[in-house]
Amino acid sequence: MTTIAAAPVPVATRPRLMKGNEAMADAAIEAGCDAYFGYPITPQAELLERMARRMPELGRVFVQAESEIGAINMALGAAATGAKVLVSTSSPGMSLMAEAMSYMAGSELPIVLINVMRGGPGLGSIGPSQSDYFQATKGHGHGDYRVPVLAPSSIAEAVALVADSFEIAARYRTPVILLADGIQGQAMEPVVPTFRTPAWDTADWELTGASGRAPRVVRSLHLLPEDLEHHNQHLQAKYATISRREVRWAGEQLDDAEIVVVAYGTAARVARTAIERARADGLRVGLFRPITLWPFPSKALAELAPRLRAILVVELSAGQMIEDVRLAVERVPVFFHGRTGGMVPIPSEVVDRLRVAWALTAPTP
Amino acid sequence: MTTIAAAPVPVATRPRLMKGNEAMADAAIEAGCDAYFGYPITPQAELLERMARRMPELGRVFVQAESEIGAINMALGAAATGAKVLVSTSSPGMSLMAEAMSYMAGSELPIVLINVMRGGPGLGSIGPSQSDYFQATKGHGHGDYRVPVLAPSSIAEAVALVADSFEIAARYRTPVILLADGIQGQAMEPVVPTFRTPAWDTADWELTGASGRAPRVVRSLHLLPEDLEHHNQHLQAKYATISRREVRWAGEQLDDAEIVVVAYGTAARVARTAIERARADGLRVGLFRPITLWPFPSKALAELAPRLRAILVVELSAGQMIEDVRLAVERVPVFFHGRTGGMVPIPSEVVDRLRVAWALTAPTP
Amino acid sequence: MTTDVARRVIYAHPSLLAERPTHYCPGCGHGIIHRLIAELLEELHLGPTTIGVASVGCSVFAYDYLGIDFVESPHGRAPAVATGVRRTRPDAFVFTYQGDGDLAAIGTAEIIHAAARGERLSVVFVNNGIYGMTGGQMAPTTLLGQRTTSSPEGRDSGLAGFPIPITEMLALLPGVTYAARGSIADPSQVGKTKTMLKRSFEDQLGGGGFSIVEILSTCPVGWGMTPQQAMEHVANDVVGTYPLGVIVDRRKVP
Amino acid sequence: MTTDVARRVIYAHPSLLAERPTHYCPGCGHGIIHRLIAELLEELHLGPTTIGVASVGCSVFAYDYLGIDFVESPHGRAPAVATGVRRTRPDAFVFTYQGDGDLAAIGTAEIIHAAARGERLSVVFVNNGIYGMTGGQMAPTTLLGQRTTSSPEGRDSGLAGFPIPITEMLALLPGVTYAARGSIADPSQVGKTKTMLKRSFEDQLGGGGFSIVEILSTCPVGWGMTPQQAMEHVANDVVGTYPLGVIVDRRKVP
Amino acid sequence: MTIGTQVSHARTGDTQPFQPIEIAVDRCKSCDLCIAVCPKHVLERDVTVVNKLGHHPIRLTDADACTSCALCARICPDAVFTIYARPKAVPV
Amino acid sequence: MTIGTQVSHARTGDTQPFQPIEIAVDRCKSCDLCIAVCPKHVLERDVTVVNKLGHHPIRLTDADACTSCALCARICPDAVFTIYARPKAVPV
Amino acid sequence: MERATILSGFGGQGLLFAGQVLAQAGMLEGKHVSWLPSYGPEMRSGTASCTVIVADRPIGSPVIDRADLVIALNPPSLAKFQGLLAPGGLLVLNDSLIEADPSRHDIDVLRVPCSALARTVGDERVISIIALGSAIGRLPIVSPESIRRALVEAAKGGAEVVAMNLRALEIGLEQGAPIGAQARS
Amino acid sequence: MERATILSGFGGQGLLFAGQVLAQAGMLEGKHVSWLPSYGPEMRSGTASCTVIVADRPIGSPVIDRADLVIALNPPSLAKFQGLLAPGGLLVLNDSLIEADPSRHDIDVLRVPCSALARTVGDERVISIIALGSAIGRLPIVSPESIRRALVEAAKGGAEVVAMNLRALEIGLEQGAPIGAQARS
Ligand SMILES: Cc1ncc(C[n+]2csc(CCOP(=O)(O)OP(=O)(O)O)c2C)c(N)n1
Ligand SMILES: Cc1ncc(C[n+]2csc(CCOP(=O)(O)OP(=O)(O)O)c2C)c(N)n1
Ligand code: SF4
Ligand code: SF4
Ligand code: SF4
Ligand code: SF4
Ligand code: SF4
Ligand code: SF4
Ligand SMILES: [Mg+2]
Ligand SMILES: [Mg+2]
């Protein structure tokens, strides 16, 4: 299916107070999502429920699958026909999708997968978390593949990133993960509903039935290692392109910052409040907020680093993104503050850490 | 169940030529494995088949599950009763085990899981590969957990590490991954069958029926984030202990080495041949071979680094362990050589890379 | 004046059931079924030898209320987990407690293969026709036309298929020694269901195979009904799709 | 002397079947079944509108031999993949091709729920009672007593349970319009099986629901038999556990 | 109005009249299922009490009318009831 | 002995006798299933040939005896056969 | 200016809805707002709470470490949240269920017999709107008029329900109004 | 000293077994050995090969980039593996199936009509043992006696099969023996 990208058009004039899960569902619908497949899980269920209501009304596809494995494999089949497919889940369900994600990466199928993260490991809790960072950015499924990962820090941004995710997915024929957390799924914030058609062109490879052309096969099997290596080289080249072109991040108060908090999603929101308070106390601190977690904005951070006394990484995890931060920078001390299991750092904790880092890295007079 | 560790006792005087898969099966049996659960997949099938023959003969448990998910969850149940459990699979099957592995990490259940890696992503190929490094060491399942990962580089070492894996699993109440590749599964090498009883004590927590004591619950759910965070802190403390105590690596020809190849498993074997040849050409090169991939021998490598001109990482992947190498060292150029999809680097390729690195990092006169 | 001797207990709180409030919603059938299990384990003296296998659903907390050893399973995998327990603890009494989402959706493969293997297990299958825990979405067991949060216009067979008679399907497998369906719609049904559970438990103790008791339960909150309406709905409507009674009985002479 | 006009073709290589050697072992039933599918797609003029869904097993390479669009599924998930295809391509002819390990073991949940939903799909279920591709291990369909590389002493119901009559189980679901079991044990059975497949395909074209044709096939290598012995084994033994014939037929008047 | 704590509506005692049922009011969730099944209509919500769970627990309105049939106990999802047999008058 | 390449045992031609079947010998795997079903017993392995797959392909031993019944084609897993109707003698 | 409110009590008391009304009212005034519930199944028969932030500029953390207003409808909520109040902040207590006194003395306390008043309106579920009204009457984070509009916009039920909620709101506002104002009304 | 052998041909020609015999023989001589098959389902009716390394010290790479001995039983194997031979290495060809000449001229070539000889033994599957015997006759990586012992130890069939294999081995050794030796026998 082919659609030409169009500039965003607001479909309402006034902002609406929307739950993150529902706002993301609506965003997908506005982006022309053809098919949604999902399975209920907290704290993502409202997204599925919204799709259950709206997709059939629009004559589009909604299937509540028998499981997350069912959902992601339905998505695989639908994506193979060139459809614009959305799937959503939360952490344990994400784990179940590892095999099919690897298949889709190998088969080069575009699809957008939203993970509204909750506390782990195991059944864990249903509280908000960012402890699936490793999973999303590396190592989820088997084999050498990467998946672009986008992380919004507000519901309005989540809405925008849904359309962007579709666009990236189609442009590079790749699954894309939108990584949110329980707070982003459950909270309500004002959103201006916007109609935004992402570019989408699958005509060259989608399965339609082999009418008037040679048969097509969507596959990940390349039994001869030579063939698979060749395919992998193609994938790696694609990933290199994505790494060059699709990096996104946002900075706040970086101009004079001597310490920078690196945080994404909800952690970045907490950091923003903490930074304001710390600035009120005279600490020159700023925020570096990766929006793409893979590709990680390593270069931008590396360029910033020489000017910094220290970096403070804040995560709703025991420390995962910190590895990418450390890979990006050299010679700058990297501090960490994380809460896990559904707990969220509060601004005052972050302010405390900033003070400690500030003190420890004070230039010797 | 409780067994006291005993020194290894050879059960045969002469070495036997054994297929890696079968040797690992026998090693588990000699280590007192109570129960095996698996599902057929190439290149791991002979391990399952060996267990299918031998376990019932010994009156122990063998179940060919309906799927990898079935197998790993049977393992979860058996492990909860204190049994010494082995599971084996290959890459796509490994992906399917992500959720249950996260549960077992959360529930603190010991179990040994062998992944005989093949080429990915997706159905990929059945050739040997190391492209599940990220998955094994990070990010497989959801949530903040880590799993000790041991990587043998010969069949004899694989045999030894099976017993060690059980010991680590029980000592820390954690799943342990033994990461092999298709070559290690399929090749035959001489092995002296050895009887080795690892220490194993699960009496404090295993499920037996609540007779004469309070009921016990093996669980990963902690619905209150406070509780889950508390549990996560406990897990993180345990991981810190493992990181201190269980690091393993081997070095070869490191004394005067100016370039070091970092490689594990089959890649390390290839590297050994390459290093011999390069030394014959006058290049002072050595081998640093991580045996535990998590915890990664960062400290040892960091200590070595200041003496080095360069590091060459060799993997059967597009570059995964290289991240841990780069996290471990500073200021040393890190080169990479990888083959993917079931292809294996040959010694001459590695020699070429060593020559390039040698030339590029030649001290300016 | 009465004496203590005369104060005979007709119904006592089961000793294996914790004396504290549950997290279940008012009128939820899980409470009744927990109680039945506690009563039976006590009557059969199984407290000290039982290993329960919890599933993911509202009832995951069964382990907080039943005073026995318990292991928690990932969603749908209780029969596989129970297989591991069964094989390594041949002398234990092992049962799973599973909701319909857990057993008949994500866990379909695991329940069918545990049954096909004839694993010596008792399965307590609580069918309330909905995903209770996650907020009342459609389950594979949801009745046609039933409104849920994920079938807001009522389940339409054209879009979402038909209710799945999983217990009847299981009954086709020779490894299944006993399969029956009861309900908790009124005290008399509760009693009959207890008898079914007892047969299942005793069959396991007697060396039988796989047995399952499906219990038509209620989810007043998910159904948008009062507890009493929910009971009536089971008695009048649900049994139409899921008839009560013994579905297969291959027990050695009971 | 004969003329070209007189050289009438009685049996021609199906145009949708590639003219090159397959990777299948000598005498493997997959080849026969591929041929039947190619013949039928040609006869029903479905080449240009078909999307095949390949599964993981020896037959994963079906896409190398059949000249139609194909998507490959993870092991066992073909019915879910086909659901995605079906829903987004309502006008396509969609079928899955699945082995018994794929369909009746790891893929149990997916096949049952595709059937429960009544997805408009044709399922070609090739039951050779073994995991062919991975080296001849026991499948859920393996006969009792049958030796495989993972049941070296023969399948023992006490350890490994009973063969699973999955097609009979599926037939209980109202979403299933047609379920039948054929074999390829001799040319006449091959012909009957082709008729079953044709009914399944036509039912889909006519707007029916889910249909499945189970085909008792052979794996000479996995069974340790010559191809001919394997055929006889199907005809004499396998059909005892898996009787041939139509299991359910809910098609609108055929 | 009070927030209830564990209150037994039927304590035995030398001087009290026979109480056929004990209700663990702290666990009661006002689901009313017992009310519906009680053949004697002797159960009702005690709206004067809110227990720790926020509910008005059940109370027995007429101990004498209760037949100790235990139907309430068999339906109660929160295992709130203990039921005693009505004693035959025992001569002291 | 030769490694066979695609050889048709039954080429039509003005001067050749009628050949009822064509065998794509390159695909034949010597499974012998056709031999077993041929009612006329006119198929056999050609042990003088090893094809690219390493097998001795099937050949027709007696074109006149073959009835073009196509049973061989219906059982052959490798779709090796093309079957032609035996022509009625057509006067030129 | 950024003002954070916590509404807390038993599940089923309509707290989450009341919080949404407050957020909606803020939005109607052109402010930045966020609404964050405690979520999950355990909330159903247990306690529920939500946090609402109304601010002049983009909101940072939706999770707060100090609140300007806490509404506590039952004893556990009082215990759990009073510590979060900023000095001088407002604590609205459901006098019908909470006997204990708050341990904090540096705050403004408003006791309202919310349950009892709700019964006068005829539906226990309006209790949270009564409490919200009281709070806004005392501490006008948003204007009463905005709350009224928000109540109408956010309402899901029919006209009766809206009317009932509006009635409850007025009762609440009255409770919260400064003594003088109250006298005047 | 480390010597690498590649055995290659059609599946079903007993190549993997012959390779195991060679490895086992090396082990019997106290050497380090490794045996690595090409593996997988596609091998069944296609081509199969294995690599055997026999060495005096621990073996590095089980995957090789140069071989001392290549046994090629069919044309594709010749094409695929001759390039790996070290200069001066030995190439054993199945003369029964391979008509083409190798393109390499810096190697030692031994043509043996393995298929034909195998038929004289009565079972096509001994073809690989004949080829192995020929190779060892020419290039004694291990001693013929070790091969004999290994054949007995590794055999899975009954005594007849072992006897047949031993017969095949002798035929092979004879083929490989230097011309003079052959004359002597
Ligand atoms: C892998 C996974 N997917 C989804 C969930 C979310 N989830 C929790 S309980 C549940 C289903 C509950 O339904 P049921 O089994 O019928 O139990 P009930 O609550 O109705 O008693 C789901 C889907 C989960 N925890 N894990
Ligand atoms: C997740 C996963 N598990 C296991 C495998 C290995 N595997 C490949 S094919 C197969 C089963 C083949 O059996 P069947 O479906 O009966 O097909 P057959 O080969 O017999 O035709 C298995 C288990 C895999 N590829 N992926
Ligand atoms: S949601 Fe339904 S099943 Fe769950 S506790 Fe409430 S009433 Fe029971
Ligand atoms: S292994 Fe069995 S199913 Fe697979 S191709 Fe060979 S004969 Fe056929
Ligand atoms: S025991 Fe019987 S009569 Fe008495 S309260 Fe209970 S149900 Fe009513
Ligand atoms: S059935 Fe139990 S919980 Fe329900 S109202 Fe009666 S006593 Fe209370
Ligand atoms: S067409 Fe009939 S008679 Fe002729 S070869 Fe084939 S099977 Fe035999
Ligand atoms: S059936 Fe086909 S493949 Fe088999 S021997 Fe005959 S022609 Fe060859
Ligand atoms: Mg349910
Ligand atoms: Mg099979």
mmCIF file of N, CA and C in Angstrom, chain H residues 113-165:
data_model
loop_
_atom_site.group_PDB
_atom_site.id
_atom_site.type_symbol
_atom_site.label_atom_id
_atom_site.label_comp_id
_atom_site.label_asym_id
_atom_site.label_seq_id
_atom_site.Cartn_x
_atom_site.Cartn_y
_atom_site.Cartn_z
ATOM 1 N N PRO H 113 38.843 -45.532 -8.415
ATOM 2 C CA PRO H 113 37.470 -45.796 -8.850
ATOM 3 C C PRO H 113 36.636 -46.283 -7.663
ATOM 4 N N CYS H 114 36.395 -45.406 -6.745
ATOM 5 C CA CYS H 114 35.804 -45.792 -5.457
ATOM 6 C C CYS H 114 34.440 -46.459 -5.625
ATOM 7 N N SER H 115 33.553 -45.847 -6.436
ATOM 8 C CA SER H 115 32.206 -46.418 -6.579
ATOM 9 C C SER H 115 32.295 -47.831 -7.119
ATOM 10 N N ALA H 116 33.086 -48.009 -8.157
ATOM 11 C CA ALA H 116 33.215 -49.327 -8.772
ATOM 12 C C ALA H 116 33.764 -50.323 -7.761
ATOM 13 N N LEU H 117 34.790 -49.909 -7.035
ATOM 14 C CA LEU H 117 35.368 -50.814 -6.043
ATOM 15 C C LEU H 117 34.357 -51.151 -4.948
ATOM 16 N N ALA H 118 33.583 -50.150 -4.573
ATOM 17 C CA ALA H 118 32.589 -50.376 -3.519
ATOM 18 C C ALA H 118 31.612 -51.451 -3.951
ATOM 19 N N ARG H 119 31.229 -51.380 -5.208
ATOM 20 C CA ARG H 119 30.309 -52.421 -5.671
ATOM 21 C C ARG H 119 30.937 -53.811 -5.588
ATOM 22 N N THR H 120 32.249 -53.905 -5.799
ATOM 23 C CA THR H 120 32.872 -55.227 -5.675
ATOM 24 C C THR H 120 32.774 -55.732 -4.230
ATOM 25 N N VAL H 121 32.773 -54.765 -3.261
ATOM 26 C CA VAL H 121 32.620 -55.179 -1.855
ATOM 27 C C VAL H 121 31.160 -55.530 -1.564
ATOM 28 N N GLY H 122 30.269 -54.972 -2.324
ATOM 29 C CA GLY H 122 28.878 -55.377 -2.180
ATOM 30 C C GLY H 122 27.983 -54.323 -1.541
ATOM 31 N N ASP H 123 28.523 -53.161 -1.172
ATOM 32 C CA ASP H 123 27.671 -52.140 -0.550
ATOM 33 C C ASP H 123 28.210 -50.764 -0.909
ATOM 34 N N GLU H 124 27.365 -49.950 -1.528
ATOM 35 C CA GLU H 124 27.859 -48.651 -1.988
ATOM 36 C C GLU H 124 28.355 -47.765 -0.837
ATOM 37 N N ARG H 125 27.852 -48.078 0.356
ATOM 38 C CA ARG H 125 28.186 -47.173 1.460
ATOM 39 C C ARG H 125 29.632 -47.289 1.960
ATOM 40 N N VAL H 126 30.338 -48.319 1.512
ATOM 41 C CA VAL H 126 31.736 -48.407 1.950
ATOM 42 C C VAL H 126 32.645 -47.512 1.115
ATOM 43 N N ILE H 127 32.049 -46.830 0.168
ATOM 44 C CA ILE H 127 32.839 -46.001 -0.747
ATOM 45 C C ILE H 127 33.785 -45.050 -0.011
ATOM 46 N N SER H 128 33.307 -44.492 1.088
ATOM 47 C CA SER H 128 34.142 -43.510 1.789
ATOM 48 C C SER H 128 35.319 -44.180 2.495
ATOM 49 N N ILE H 129 35.090 -45.386 2.968
ATOM 50 C CA ILE H 129 36.184 -46.099 3.634
ATOM 51 C C ILE H 129 37.259 -46.477 2.597
ATOM 52 N N ILE H 130 36.788 -46.835 1.423
ATOM 53 C CA ILE H 130 37.760 -47.117 0.359
ATOM 54 C C ILE H 130 38.595 -45.866 0.076
ATOM 55 N N ALA H 131 37.900 -44.753 -0.028
ATOM 56 C CA ALA H 131 38.604 -43.510 -0.310
ATOM 57 C C ALA H 131 39.559 -43.154 0.833
ATOM 58 N N LEU H 132 39.095 -43.336 2.053
ATOM 59 C CA LEU H 132 39.952 -43.025 3.199
ATOM 60 C C LEU H 132 41.178 -43.927 3.194
ATOM 61 N N GLY H 133 40.935 -45.226 2.929
ATOM 62 C CA GLY H 133 42.060 -46.165 2.876
ATOM 63 C C GLY H 133 43.076 -45.718 1.835
ATOM 64 N N SER H 134 42.576 -45.354 0.670
ATOM 65 C CA SER H 134 43.486 -44.922 -0.389
ATOM 66 C C SER H 134 44.319 -43.737 0.086
ATOM 67 N N ALA H 135 43.636 -42.782 0.716
ATOM 68 C CA ALA H 135 44.332 -41.580 1.161
ATOM 69 C C ALA H 135 45.414 -41.918 2.180
ATOM 70 N N ILE H 136 45.055 -42.747 3.137
ATOM 71 C CA ILE H 136 46.013 -43.089 4.192
ATOM 72 C C ILE H 136 47.161 -43.925 3.617
ATOM 73 N N GLY H 137 46.809 -44.756 2.606
ATOM 74 C CA GLY H 137 47.862 -45.520 1.950
ATOM 75 C C GLY H 137 48.917 -44.583 1.366
ATOM 76 N N ARG H 138 48.430 -43.456 0.834
ATOM 77 C CA ARG H 138 49.375 -42.542 0.206
ATOM 78 C C ARG H 138 49.985 -41.565 1.210
ATOM 79 N N LEU H 139 49.143 -41.070 2.116
ATOM 80 C CA LEU H 139 49.607 -40.033 3.054
ATOM 81 C C LEU H 139 49.251 -40.476 4.472
ATOM 82 N N PRO H 140 50.138 -41.148 5.146
ATOM 83 C CA PRO H 140 49.761 -41.767 6.430
ATOM 84 C C PRO H 140 49.658 -40.750 7.576
ATOM 85 N N ILE H 141 48.599 -39.952 7.546
ATOM 86 C CA ILE H 141 48.315 -39.002 8.629
ATOM 87 C C ILE H 141 48.232 -39.746 9.951
ATOM 88 N N VAL H 142 47.629 -40.904 9.895
ATOM 89 C CA VAL H 142 47.658 -41.858 11.010
ATOM 90 C C VAL H 142 48.084 -43.183 10.383
ATOM 91 N N SER H 143 48.468 -44.114 11.214
ATOM 92 C CA SER H 143 48.933 -45.387 10.659
ATOM 93 C C SER H 143 47.745 -46.242 10.233
ATOM 94 N N PRO H 144 47.928 -47.065 9.225
ATOM 95 C CA PRO H 144 46.847 -47.960 8.800
ATOM 96 C C PRO H 144 46.352 -48.813 9.966
ATOM 97 N N GLU H 145 47.244 -49.174 10.851
ATOM 98 C CA GLU H 145 46.821 -50.017 11.976
ATOM 99 C C GLU H 145 45.834 -49.250 12.866
ATOM 100 N N SER H 146 46.106 -47.993 13.099
ATOM 101 C CA SER H 146 45.181 -47.187 13.926
ATOM 102 C C SER H 146 43.827 -47.090 13.247
ATOM 103 N N ILE H 147 43.841 -46.935 11.931
ATOM 104 C CA ILE H 147 42.572 -46.852 11.224
ATOM 105 C C ILE H 147 41.797 -48.157 11.415
ATOM 106 N N ARG H 148 42.525 -49.262 11.309
ATOM 107 C CA ARG H 148 41.839 -50.545 11.491
ATOM 108 C C ARG H 148 41.198 -50.623 12.866
ATOM 109 N N ARG H 149 41.980 -50.277 13.877
ATOM 110 C CA ARG H 149 41.427 -50.332 15.248
ATOM 111 C C ARG H 149 40.231 -49.379 15.375
ATOM 112 N N ALA H 150 40.408 -48.191 14.829
ATOM 113 C CA ALA H 150 39.344 -47.188 14.940
ATOM 114 C C ALA H 150 38.069 -47.677 14.264
ATOM 115 N N LEU H 151 38.258 -48.341 13.135
ATOM 116 C CA LEU H 151 37.104 -48.834 12.392
ATOM 117 C C LEU H 151 36.310 -49.813 13.249
ATOM 118 N N VAL H 152 37.040 -50.648 13.969
ATOM 119 C CA VAL H 152 36.382 -51.639 14.830
ATOM 120 C C VAL H 152 35.678 -50.926 15.988
ATOM 121 N N GLU H 153 36.351 -49.941 16.578
ATOM 122 C CA GLU H 153 35.765 -49.263 17.746
ATOM 123 C C GLU H 153 34.574 -48.396 17.362
ATOM 124 N N ALA H 154 34.674 -47.749 16.224
ATOM 125 C CA ALA H 154 33.638 -46.778 15.870
ATOM 126 C C ALA H 154 32.414 -47.434 15.249
ATOM 127 N N ALA H 155 32.611 -48.682 14.748
ATOM 128 C CA ALA H 155 31.528 -49.319 14.003
ATOM 129 C C ALA H 155 30.265 -49.433 14.837
ATOM 130 N N LYS H 156 29.134 -49.223 14.186
ATOM 131 C CA LYS H 156 27.874 -49.345 14.912
ATOM 132 C C LYS H 156 27.135 -50.636 14.548
ATOM 133 N N GLY H 157 27.373 -51.136 13.342
ATOM 134 C CA GLY H 157 26.657 -52.335 12.906
ATOM 135 C C GLY H 157 27.242 -53.598 13.521
ATOM 136 N N GLY H 158 26.824 -54.744 12.998
ATOM 137 C CA GLY H 158 27.290 -56.031 13.505
ATOM 138 C C GLY H 158 28.646 -56.385 12.921
ATOM 139 N N ALA H 159 29.076 -57.602 13.220
ATOM 140 C CA ALA H 159 30.392 -58.078 12.803
ATOM 141 C C ALA H 159 30.536 -58.049 11.282
ATOM 142 N N GLU H 160 29.461 -58.400 10.591
ATOM 143 C CA GLU H 160 29.527 -58.416 9.126
ATOM 144 C C GLU H 160 29.892 -57.050 8.573
ATOM 145 N N VAL H 161 29.194 -56.037 9.117
ATOM 146 C CA VAL H 161 29.452 -54.688 8.629
ATOM 147 C C VAL H 161 30.906 -54.323 8.867
ATOM 148 N N VAL H 162 31.398 -54.669 10.058
ATOM 149 C CA VAL H 162 32.786 -54.351 10.381
ATOM 150 C C VAL H 162 33.712 -55.060 9.394
ATOM 151 N N ALA H 163 33.415 -56.317 9.169
ATOM 152 C CA ALA H 163 34.266 -57.091 8.261
ATOM 153 C C ALA H 163 34.262 -56.454 6.871
ATOM 154 N N MET H 164 33.073 -56.053 6.433
ATOM 155 C CA MET H 164 32.965 -55.453 5.113
ATOM 156 C C MET H 164 33.781 -54.164 5.037
ATOM 157 N N ASN H 165 33.681 -53.366 6.114
ATOM 158 C CA ASN H 165 34.424 -52.117 6.134
ATOM 159 C C ASN H 165 35.928 -52.380 6.135
#
